[in-house]
GROMACS .gro file of N, CA, C and O in nm:
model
  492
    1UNK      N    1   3.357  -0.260  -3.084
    1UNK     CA    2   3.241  -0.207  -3.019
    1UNK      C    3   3.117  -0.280  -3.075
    1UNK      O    4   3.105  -0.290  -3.197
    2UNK      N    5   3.017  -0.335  -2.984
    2UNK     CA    6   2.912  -0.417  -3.013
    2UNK      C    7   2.829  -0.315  -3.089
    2UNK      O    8   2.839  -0.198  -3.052
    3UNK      N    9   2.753  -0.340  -3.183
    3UNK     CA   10   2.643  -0.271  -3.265
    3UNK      C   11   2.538  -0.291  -3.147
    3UNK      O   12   2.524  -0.400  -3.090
    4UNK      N   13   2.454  -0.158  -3.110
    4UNK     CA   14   2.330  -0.135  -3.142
    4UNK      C   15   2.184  -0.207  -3.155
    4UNK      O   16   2.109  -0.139  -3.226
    5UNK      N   17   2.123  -0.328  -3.104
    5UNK     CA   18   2.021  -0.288  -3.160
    5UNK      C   19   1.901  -0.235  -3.203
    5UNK      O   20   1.813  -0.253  -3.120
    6UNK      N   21   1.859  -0.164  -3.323
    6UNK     CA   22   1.759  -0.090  -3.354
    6UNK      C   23   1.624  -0.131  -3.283
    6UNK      O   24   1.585  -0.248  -3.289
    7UNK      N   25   1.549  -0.027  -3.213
    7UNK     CA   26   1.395  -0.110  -3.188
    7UNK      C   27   1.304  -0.097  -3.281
    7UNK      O   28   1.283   0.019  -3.317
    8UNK      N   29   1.240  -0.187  -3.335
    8UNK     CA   30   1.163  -0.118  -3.462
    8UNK      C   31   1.058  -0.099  -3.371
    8UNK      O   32   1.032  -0.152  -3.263
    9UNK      N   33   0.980   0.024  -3.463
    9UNK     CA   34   0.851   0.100  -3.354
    9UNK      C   35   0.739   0.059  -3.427
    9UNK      O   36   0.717   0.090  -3.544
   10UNK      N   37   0.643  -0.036  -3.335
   10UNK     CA   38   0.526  -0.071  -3.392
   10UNK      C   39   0.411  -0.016  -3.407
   10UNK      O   40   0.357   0.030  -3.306
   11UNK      N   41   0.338  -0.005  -3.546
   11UNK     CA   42   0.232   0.136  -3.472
   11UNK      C   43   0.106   0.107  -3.409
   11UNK      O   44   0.018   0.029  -3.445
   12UNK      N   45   0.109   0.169  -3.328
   12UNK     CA   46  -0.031   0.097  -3.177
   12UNK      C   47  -0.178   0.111  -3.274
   12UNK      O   48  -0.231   0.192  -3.350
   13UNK      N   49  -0.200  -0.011  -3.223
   13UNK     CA   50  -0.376  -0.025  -3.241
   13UNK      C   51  -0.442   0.088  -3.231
   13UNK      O   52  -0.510   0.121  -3.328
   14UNK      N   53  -0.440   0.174  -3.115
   14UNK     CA   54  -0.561   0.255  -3.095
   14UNK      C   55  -0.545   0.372  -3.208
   14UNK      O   56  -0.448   0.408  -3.274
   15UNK      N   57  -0.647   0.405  -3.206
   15UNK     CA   58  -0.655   0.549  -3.303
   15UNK      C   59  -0.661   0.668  -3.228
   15UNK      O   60  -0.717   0.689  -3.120
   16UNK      N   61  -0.583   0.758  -3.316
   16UNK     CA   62  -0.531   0.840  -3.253
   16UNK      C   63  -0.642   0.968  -3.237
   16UNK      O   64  -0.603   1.071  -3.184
   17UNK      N   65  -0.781   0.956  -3.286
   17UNK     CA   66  -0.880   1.050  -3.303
   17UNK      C   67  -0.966   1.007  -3.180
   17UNK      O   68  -1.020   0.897  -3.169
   18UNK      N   69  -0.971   1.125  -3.073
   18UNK     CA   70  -1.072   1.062  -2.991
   18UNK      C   71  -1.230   1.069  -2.951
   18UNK      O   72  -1.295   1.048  -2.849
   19UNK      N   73  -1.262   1.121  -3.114
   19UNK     CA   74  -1.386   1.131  -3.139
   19UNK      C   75  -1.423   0.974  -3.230
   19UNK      O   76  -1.534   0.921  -3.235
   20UNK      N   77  -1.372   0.953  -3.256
   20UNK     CA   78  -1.409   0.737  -3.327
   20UNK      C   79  -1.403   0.692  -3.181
   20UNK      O   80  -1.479   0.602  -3.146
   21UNK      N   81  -1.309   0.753  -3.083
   21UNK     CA   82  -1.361   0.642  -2.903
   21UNK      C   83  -1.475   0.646  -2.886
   21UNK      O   84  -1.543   0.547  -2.861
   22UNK      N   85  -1.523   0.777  -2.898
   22UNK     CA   86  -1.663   0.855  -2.822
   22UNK      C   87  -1.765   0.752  -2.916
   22UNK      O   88  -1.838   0.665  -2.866
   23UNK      N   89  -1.755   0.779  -3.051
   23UNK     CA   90  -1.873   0.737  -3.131
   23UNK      C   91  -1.847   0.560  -3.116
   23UNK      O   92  -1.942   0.493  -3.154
   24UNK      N   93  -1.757   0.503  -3.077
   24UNK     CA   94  -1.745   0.405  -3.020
   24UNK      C   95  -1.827   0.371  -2.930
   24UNK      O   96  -1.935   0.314  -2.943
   25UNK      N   97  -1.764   0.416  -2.814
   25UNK     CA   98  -1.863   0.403  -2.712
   25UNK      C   99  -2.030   0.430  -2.703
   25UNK      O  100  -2.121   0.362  -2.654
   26UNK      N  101  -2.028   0.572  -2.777
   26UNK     CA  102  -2.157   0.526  -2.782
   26UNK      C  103  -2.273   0.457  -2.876
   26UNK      O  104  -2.395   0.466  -2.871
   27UNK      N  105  -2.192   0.390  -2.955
   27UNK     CA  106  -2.244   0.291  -3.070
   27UNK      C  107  -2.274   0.177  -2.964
   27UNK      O  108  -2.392   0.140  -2.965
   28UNK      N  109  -2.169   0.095  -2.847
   28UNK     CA  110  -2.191   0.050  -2.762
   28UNK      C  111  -2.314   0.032  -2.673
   28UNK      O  112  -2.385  -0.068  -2.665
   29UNK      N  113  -2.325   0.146  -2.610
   29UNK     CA  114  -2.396   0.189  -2.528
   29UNK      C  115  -2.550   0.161  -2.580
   29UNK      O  116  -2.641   0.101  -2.523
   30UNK      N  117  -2.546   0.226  -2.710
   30UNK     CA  118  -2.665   0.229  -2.811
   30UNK      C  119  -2.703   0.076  -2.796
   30UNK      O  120  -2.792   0.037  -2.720
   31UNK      N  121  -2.664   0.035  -2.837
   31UNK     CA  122  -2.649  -0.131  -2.890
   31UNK      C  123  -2.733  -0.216  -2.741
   31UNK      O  124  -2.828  -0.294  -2.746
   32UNK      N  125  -2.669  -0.175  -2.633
   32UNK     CA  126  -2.670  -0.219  -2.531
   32UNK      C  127  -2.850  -0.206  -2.453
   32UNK      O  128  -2.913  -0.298  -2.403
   33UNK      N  129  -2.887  -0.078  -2.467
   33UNK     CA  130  -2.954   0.007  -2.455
   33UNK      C  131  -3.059  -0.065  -2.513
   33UNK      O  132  -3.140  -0.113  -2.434
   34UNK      N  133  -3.085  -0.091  -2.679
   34UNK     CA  134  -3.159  -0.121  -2.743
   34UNK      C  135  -3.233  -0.274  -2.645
   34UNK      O  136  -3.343  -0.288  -2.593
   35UNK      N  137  -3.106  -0.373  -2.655
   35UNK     CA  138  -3.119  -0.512  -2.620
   35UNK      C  139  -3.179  -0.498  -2.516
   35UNK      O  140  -3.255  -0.592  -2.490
   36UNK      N  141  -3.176  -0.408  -2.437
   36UNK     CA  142  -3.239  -0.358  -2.284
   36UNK      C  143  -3.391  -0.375  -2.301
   36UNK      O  144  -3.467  -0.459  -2.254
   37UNK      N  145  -3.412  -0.278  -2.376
   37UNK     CA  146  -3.585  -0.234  -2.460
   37UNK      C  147  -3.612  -0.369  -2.510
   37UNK      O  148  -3.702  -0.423  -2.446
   38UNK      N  149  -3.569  -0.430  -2.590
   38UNK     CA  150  -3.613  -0.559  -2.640
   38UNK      C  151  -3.641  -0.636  -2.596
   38UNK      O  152  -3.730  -0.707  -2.643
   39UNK      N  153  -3.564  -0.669  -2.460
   39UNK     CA  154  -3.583  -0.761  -2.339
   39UNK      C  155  -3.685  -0.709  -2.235
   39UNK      O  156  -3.724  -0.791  -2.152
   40UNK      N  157  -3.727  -0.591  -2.231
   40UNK     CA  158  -3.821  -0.555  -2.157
   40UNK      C  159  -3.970  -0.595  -2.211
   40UNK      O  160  -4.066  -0.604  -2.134
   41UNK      N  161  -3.978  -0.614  -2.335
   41UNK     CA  162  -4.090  -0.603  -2.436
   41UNK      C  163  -4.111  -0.718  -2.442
   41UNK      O  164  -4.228  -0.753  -2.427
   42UNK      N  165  -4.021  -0.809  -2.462
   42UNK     CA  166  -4.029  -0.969  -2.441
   42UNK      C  167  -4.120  -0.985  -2.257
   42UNK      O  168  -4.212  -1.064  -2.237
   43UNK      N  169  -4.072  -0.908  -2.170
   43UNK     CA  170  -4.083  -0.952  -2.044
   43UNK      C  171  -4.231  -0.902  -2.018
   43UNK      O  172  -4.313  -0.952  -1.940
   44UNK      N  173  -4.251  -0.776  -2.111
   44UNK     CA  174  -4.375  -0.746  -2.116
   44UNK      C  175  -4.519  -0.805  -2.172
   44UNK      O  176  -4.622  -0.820  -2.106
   45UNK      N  177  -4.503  -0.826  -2.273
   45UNK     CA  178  -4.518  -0.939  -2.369
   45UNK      C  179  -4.614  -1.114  -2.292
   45UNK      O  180  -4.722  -1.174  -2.281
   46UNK      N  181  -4.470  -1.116  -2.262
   46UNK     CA  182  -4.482  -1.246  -2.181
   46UNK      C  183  -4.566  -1.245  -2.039
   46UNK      O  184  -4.618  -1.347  -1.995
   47UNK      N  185  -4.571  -1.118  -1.975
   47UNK     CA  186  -4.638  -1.098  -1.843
   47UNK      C  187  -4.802  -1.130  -1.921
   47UNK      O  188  -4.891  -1.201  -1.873
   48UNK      N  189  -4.808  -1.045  -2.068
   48UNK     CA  190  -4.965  -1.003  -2.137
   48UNK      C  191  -4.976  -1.142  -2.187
   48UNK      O  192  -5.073  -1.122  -2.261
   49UNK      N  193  -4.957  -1.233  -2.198
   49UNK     CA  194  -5.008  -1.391  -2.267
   49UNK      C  195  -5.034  -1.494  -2.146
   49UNK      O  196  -5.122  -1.580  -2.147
   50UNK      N  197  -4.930  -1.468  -2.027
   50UNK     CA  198  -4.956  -1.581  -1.954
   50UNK      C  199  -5.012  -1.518  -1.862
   50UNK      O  200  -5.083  -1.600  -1.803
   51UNK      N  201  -5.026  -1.361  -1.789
   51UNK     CA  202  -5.116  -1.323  -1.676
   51UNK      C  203  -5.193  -1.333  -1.696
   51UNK      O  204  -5.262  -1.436  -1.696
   52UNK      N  205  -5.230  -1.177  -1.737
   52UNK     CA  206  -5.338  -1.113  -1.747
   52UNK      C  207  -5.323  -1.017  -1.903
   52UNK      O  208  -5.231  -0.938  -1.926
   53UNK      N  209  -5.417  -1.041  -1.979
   53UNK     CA  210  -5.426  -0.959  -2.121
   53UNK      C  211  -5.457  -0.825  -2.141
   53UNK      O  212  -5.417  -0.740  -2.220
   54UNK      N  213  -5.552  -0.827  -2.037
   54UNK     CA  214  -5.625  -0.687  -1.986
   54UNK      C  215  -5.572  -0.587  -1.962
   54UNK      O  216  -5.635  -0.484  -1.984
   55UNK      N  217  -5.447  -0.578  -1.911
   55UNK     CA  218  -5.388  -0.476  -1.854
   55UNK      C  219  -5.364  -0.375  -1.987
   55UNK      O  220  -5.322  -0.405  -2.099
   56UNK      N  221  -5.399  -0.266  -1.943
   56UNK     CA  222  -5.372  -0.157  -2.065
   56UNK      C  223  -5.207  -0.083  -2.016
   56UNK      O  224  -5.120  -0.046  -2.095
   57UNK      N  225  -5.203  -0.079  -1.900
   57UNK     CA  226  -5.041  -0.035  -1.856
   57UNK      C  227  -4.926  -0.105  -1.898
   57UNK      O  228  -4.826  -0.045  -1.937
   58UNK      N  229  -4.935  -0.261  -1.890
   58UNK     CA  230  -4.837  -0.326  -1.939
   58UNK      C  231  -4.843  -0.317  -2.042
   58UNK      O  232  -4.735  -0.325  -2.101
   59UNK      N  233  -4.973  -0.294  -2.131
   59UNK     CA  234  -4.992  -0.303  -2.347
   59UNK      C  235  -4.893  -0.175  -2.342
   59UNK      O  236  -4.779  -0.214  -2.370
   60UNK      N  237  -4.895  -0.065  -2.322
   60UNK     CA  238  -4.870   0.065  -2.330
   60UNK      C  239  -4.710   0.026  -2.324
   60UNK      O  240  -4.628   0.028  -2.416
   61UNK      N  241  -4.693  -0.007  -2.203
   61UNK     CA  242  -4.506  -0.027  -2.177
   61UNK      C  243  -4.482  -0.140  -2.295
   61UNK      O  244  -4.376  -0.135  -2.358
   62UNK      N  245  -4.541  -0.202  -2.313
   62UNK     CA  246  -4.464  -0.298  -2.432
   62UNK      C  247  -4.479  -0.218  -2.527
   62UNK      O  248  -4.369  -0.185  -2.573
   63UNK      N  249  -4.565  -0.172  -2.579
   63UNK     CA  250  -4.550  -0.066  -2.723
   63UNK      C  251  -4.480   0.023  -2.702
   63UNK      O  252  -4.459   0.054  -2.819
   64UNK      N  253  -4.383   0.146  -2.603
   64UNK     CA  254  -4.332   0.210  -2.556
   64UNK      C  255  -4.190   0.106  -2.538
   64UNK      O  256  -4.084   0.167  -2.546
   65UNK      N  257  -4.182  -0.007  -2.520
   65UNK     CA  258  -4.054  -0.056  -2.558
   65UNK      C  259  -4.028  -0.044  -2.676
   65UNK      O  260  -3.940   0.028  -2.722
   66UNK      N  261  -4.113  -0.126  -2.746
   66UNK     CA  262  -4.059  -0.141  -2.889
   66UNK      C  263  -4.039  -0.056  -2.957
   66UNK      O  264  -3.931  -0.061  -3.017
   67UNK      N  265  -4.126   0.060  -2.982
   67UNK     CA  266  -4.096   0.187  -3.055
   67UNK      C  267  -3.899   0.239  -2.959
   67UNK      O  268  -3.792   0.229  -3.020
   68UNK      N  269  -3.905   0.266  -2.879
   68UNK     CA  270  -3.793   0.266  -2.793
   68UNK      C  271  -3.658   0.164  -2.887
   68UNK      O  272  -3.554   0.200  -2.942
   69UNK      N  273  -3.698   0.080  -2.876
   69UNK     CA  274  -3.596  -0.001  -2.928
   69UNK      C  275  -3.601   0.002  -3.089
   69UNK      O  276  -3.503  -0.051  -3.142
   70UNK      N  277  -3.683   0.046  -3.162
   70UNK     CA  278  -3.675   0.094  -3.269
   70UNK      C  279  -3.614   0.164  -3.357
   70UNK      O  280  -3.591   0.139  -3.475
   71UNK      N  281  -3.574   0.299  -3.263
   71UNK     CA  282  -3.539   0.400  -3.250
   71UNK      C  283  -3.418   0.429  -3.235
   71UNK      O  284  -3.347   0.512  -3.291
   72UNK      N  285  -3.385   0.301  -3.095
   72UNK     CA  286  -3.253   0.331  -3.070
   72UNK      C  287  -3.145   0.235  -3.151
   72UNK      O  288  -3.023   0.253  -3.158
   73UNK      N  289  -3.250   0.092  -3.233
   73UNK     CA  290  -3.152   0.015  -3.261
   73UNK      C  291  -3.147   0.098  -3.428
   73UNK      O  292  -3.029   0.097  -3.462
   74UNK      N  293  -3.211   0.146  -3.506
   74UNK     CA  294  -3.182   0.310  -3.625
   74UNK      C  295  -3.063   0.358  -3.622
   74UNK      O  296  -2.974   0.343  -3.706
   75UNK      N  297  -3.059   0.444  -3.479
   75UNK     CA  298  -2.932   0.480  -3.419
   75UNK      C  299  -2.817   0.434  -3.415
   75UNK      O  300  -2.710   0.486  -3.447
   76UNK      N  301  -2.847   0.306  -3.362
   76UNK     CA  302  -2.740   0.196  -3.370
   76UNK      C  303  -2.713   0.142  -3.497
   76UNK      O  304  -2.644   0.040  -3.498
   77UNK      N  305  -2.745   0.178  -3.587
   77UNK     CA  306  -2.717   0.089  -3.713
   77UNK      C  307  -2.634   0.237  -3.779
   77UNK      O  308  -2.518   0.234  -3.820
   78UNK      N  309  -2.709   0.345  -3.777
   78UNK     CA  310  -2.609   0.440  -3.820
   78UNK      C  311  -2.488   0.484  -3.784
   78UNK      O  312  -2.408   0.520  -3.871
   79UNK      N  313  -2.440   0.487  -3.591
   79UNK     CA  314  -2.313   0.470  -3.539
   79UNK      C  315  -2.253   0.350  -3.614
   79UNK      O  316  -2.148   0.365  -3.675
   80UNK      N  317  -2.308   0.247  -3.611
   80UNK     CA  318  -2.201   0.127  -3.657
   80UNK      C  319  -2.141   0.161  -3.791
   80UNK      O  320  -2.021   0.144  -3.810
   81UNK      N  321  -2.225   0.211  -3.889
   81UNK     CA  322  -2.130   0.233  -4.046
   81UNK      C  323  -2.023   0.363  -4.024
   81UNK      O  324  -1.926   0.381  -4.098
   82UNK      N  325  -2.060   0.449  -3.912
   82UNK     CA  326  -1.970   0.564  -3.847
   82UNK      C  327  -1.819   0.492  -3.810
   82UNK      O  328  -1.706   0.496  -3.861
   83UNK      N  329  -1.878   0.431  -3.703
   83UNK     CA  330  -1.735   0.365  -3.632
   83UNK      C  331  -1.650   0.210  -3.720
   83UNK      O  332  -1.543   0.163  -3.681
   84UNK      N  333  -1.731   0.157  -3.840
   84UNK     CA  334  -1.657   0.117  -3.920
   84UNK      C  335  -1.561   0.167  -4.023
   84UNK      O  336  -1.442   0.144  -4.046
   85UNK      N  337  -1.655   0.247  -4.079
   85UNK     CA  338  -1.570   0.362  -4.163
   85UNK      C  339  -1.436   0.457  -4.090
   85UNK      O  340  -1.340   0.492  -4.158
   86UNK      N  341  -1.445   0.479  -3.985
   86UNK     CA  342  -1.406   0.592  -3.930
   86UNK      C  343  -1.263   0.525  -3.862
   86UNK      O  344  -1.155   0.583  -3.878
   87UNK      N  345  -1.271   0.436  -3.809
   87UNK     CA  346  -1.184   0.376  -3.721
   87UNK      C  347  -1.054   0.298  -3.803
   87UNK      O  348  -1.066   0.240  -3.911
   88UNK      N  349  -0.992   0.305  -3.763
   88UNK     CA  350  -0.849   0.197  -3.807
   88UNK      C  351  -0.865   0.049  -3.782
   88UNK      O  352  -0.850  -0.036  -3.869
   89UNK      N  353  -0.887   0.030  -3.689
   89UNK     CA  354  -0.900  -0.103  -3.650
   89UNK      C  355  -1.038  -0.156  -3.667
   89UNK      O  356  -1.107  -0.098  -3.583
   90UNK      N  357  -1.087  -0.212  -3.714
   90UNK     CA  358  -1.234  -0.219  -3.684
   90UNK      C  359  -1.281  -0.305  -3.585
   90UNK      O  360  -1.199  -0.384  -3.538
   91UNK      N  361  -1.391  -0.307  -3.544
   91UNK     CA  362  -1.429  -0.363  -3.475
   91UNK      C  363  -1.409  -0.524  -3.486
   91UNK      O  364  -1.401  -0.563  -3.602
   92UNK      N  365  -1.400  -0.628  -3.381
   92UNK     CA  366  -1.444  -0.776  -3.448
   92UNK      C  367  -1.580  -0.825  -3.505
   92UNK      O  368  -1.680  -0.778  -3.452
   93UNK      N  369  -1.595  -0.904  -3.594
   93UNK     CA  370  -1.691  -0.967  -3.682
   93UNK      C  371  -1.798  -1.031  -3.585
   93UNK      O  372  -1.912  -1.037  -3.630
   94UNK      N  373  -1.774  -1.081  -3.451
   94UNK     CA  374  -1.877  -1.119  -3.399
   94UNK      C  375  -1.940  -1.027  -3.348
   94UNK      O  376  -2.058  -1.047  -3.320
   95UNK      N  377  -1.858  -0.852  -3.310
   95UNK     CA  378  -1.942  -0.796  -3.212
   95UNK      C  379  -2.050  -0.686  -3.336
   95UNK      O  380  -2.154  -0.626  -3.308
   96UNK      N  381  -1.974  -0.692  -3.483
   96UNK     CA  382  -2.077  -0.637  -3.566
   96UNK      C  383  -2.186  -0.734  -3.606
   96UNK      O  384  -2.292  -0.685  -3.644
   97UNK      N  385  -2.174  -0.846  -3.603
   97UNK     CA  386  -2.326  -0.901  -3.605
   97UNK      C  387  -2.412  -0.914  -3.516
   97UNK      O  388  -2.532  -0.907  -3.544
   98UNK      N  389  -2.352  -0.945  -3.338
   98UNK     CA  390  -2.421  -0.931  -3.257
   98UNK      C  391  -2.564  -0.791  -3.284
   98UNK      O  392  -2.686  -0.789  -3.298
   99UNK      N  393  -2.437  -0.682  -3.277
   99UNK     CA  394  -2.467  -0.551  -3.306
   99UNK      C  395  -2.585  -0.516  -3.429
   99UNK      O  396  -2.679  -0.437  -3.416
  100UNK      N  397  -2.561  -0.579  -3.524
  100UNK     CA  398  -2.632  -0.565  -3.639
  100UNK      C  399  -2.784  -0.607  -3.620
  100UNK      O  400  -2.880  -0.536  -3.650
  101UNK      N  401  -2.794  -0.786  -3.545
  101UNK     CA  402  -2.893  -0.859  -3.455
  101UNK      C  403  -2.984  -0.770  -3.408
  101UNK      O  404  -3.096  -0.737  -3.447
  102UNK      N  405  -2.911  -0.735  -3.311
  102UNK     CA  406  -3.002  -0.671  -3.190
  102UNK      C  407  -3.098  -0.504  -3.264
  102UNK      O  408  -3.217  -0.477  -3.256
  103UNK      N  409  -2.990  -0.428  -3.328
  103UNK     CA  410  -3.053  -0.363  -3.387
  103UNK      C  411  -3.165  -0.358  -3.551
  103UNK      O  412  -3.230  -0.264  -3.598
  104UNK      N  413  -3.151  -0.463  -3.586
  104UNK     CA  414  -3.268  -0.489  -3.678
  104UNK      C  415  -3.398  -0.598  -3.639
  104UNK      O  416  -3.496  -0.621  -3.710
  105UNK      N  417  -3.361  -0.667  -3.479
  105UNK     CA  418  -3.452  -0.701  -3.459
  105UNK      C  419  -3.611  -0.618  -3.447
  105UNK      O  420  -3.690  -0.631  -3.540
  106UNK      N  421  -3.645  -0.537  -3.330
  106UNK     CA  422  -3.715  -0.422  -3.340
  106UNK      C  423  -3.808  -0.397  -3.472
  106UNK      O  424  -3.930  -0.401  -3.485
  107UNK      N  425  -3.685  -0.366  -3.582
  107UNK     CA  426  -3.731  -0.327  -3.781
  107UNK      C  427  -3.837  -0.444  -3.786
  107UNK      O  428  -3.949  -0.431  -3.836
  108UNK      N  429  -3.769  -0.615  -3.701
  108UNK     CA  430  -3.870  -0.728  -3.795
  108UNK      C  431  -3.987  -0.691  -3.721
  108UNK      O  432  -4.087  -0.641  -3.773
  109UNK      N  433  -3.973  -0.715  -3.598
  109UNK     CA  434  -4.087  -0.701  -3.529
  109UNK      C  435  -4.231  -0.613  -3.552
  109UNK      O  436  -4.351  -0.640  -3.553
  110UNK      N  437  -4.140  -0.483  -3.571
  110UNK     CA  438  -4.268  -0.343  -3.608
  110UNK      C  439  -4.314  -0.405  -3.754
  110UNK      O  440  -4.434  -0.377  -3.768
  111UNK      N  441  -4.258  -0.488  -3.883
  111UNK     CA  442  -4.304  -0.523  -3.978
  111UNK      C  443  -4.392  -0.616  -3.982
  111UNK      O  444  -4.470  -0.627  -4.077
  112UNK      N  445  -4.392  -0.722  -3.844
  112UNK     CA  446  -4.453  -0.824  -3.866
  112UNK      C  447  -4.580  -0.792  -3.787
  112UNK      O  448  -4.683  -0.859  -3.786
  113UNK      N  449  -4.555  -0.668  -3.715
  113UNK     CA  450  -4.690  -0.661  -3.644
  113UNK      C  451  -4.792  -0.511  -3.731
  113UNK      O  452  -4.902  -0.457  -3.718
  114UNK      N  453  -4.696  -0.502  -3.799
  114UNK     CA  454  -4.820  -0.391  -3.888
  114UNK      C  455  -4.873  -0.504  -4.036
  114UNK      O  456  -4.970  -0.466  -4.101
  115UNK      N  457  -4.814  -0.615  -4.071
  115UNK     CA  458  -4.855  -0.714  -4.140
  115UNK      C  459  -4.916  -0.756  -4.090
  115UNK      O  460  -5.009  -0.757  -4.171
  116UNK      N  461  -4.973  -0.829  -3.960
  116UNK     CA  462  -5.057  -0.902  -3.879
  116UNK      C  463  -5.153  -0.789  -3.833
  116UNK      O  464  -5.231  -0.825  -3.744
  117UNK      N  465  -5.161  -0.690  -3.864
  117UNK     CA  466  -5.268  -0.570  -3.806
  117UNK      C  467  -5.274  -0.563  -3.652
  117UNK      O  468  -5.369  -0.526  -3.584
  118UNK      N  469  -5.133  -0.614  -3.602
  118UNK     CA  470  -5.196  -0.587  -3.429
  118UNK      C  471  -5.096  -0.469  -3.388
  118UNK      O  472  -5.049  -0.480  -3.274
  119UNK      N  473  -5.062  -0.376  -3.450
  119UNK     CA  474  -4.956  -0.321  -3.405
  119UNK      C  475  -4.977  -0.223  -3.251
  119UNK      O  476  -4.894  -0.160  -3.186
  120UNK      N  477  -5.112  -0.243  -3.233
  120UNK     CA  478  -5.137  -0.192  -3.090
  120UNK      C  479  -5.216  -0.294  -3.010
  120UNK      O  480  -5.207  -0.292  -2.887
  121UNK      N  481  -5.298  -0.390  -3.079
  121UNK     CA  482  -5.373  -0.461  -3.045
  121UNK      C  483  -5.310  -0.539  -2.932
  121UNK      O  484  -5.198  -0.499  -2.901
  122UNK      N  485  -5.370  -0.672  -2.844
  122UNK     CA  486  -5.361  -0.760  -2.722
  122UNK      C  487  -5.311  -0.869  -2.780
  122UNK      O  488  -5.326  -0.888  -2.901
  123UNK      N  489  -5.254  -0.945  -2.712
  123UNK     CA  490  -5.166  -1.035  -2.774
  123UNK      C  491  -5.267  -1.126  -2.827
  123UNK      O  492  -5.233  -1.225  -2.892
   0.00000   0.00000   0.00000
């Protein structure tokens, strides 16, 4: 009689807690979110140097980005030590620096503009 063979059982990637998905995802989301705000502030930014300077609506939405993205990339830096710690698998190395990027950009920015005294001021 032929033997058997055994399947060895491999243990799956995912984790079996589906609260590290959630804080996953929304470490994601966060992340995503932020780069959103950042890119708006740039677009804002950029409308206030090459339009028109004057506009107090666009100053307002660019300072209302950045604080925005401030805030959310904080957020994002605290999910990320969550979903590193927390998770089995960790994330890959490029998407925690991406991640890391986007959310301490914002930190340089608000530093370099309360060092330069314009932190509300016209470009």
């Amino acid at each position: 009689m032929p033997k058997r063979k055994q399947k060895i059982e491999v243990p799956s990637p995912r984790d079996p807690n589906p609260s590290v998905e959630f804080l996953t995802v929304a470490w994601m989301l966060s992340v995503m979110t932020a780069l959103v705000c950042e890119l708006g502030f740039v677009a804002a930014r950029g409308y206030l140097l090459l339009v028109d300077s004057k506009t107090a609506t666009i100053q307002a939405l660019a300072a209302m980005l950045l604080f925005a993205a401030l805030v959310i990339g904080l957020v994002s830096l605290g999910l990320m030590v969550l979903v590193v710690r927390m998770r089995r698998v960790t994330p890959p190395r490029g998407i925690l620096v991406f991640a890391a990027v986007v959310s301490l950009v914002p930190v340089a920015a608000m530093i370099v503009r309360l060092l330069s005294g314009s932190l509300i001021a016209t470009p």
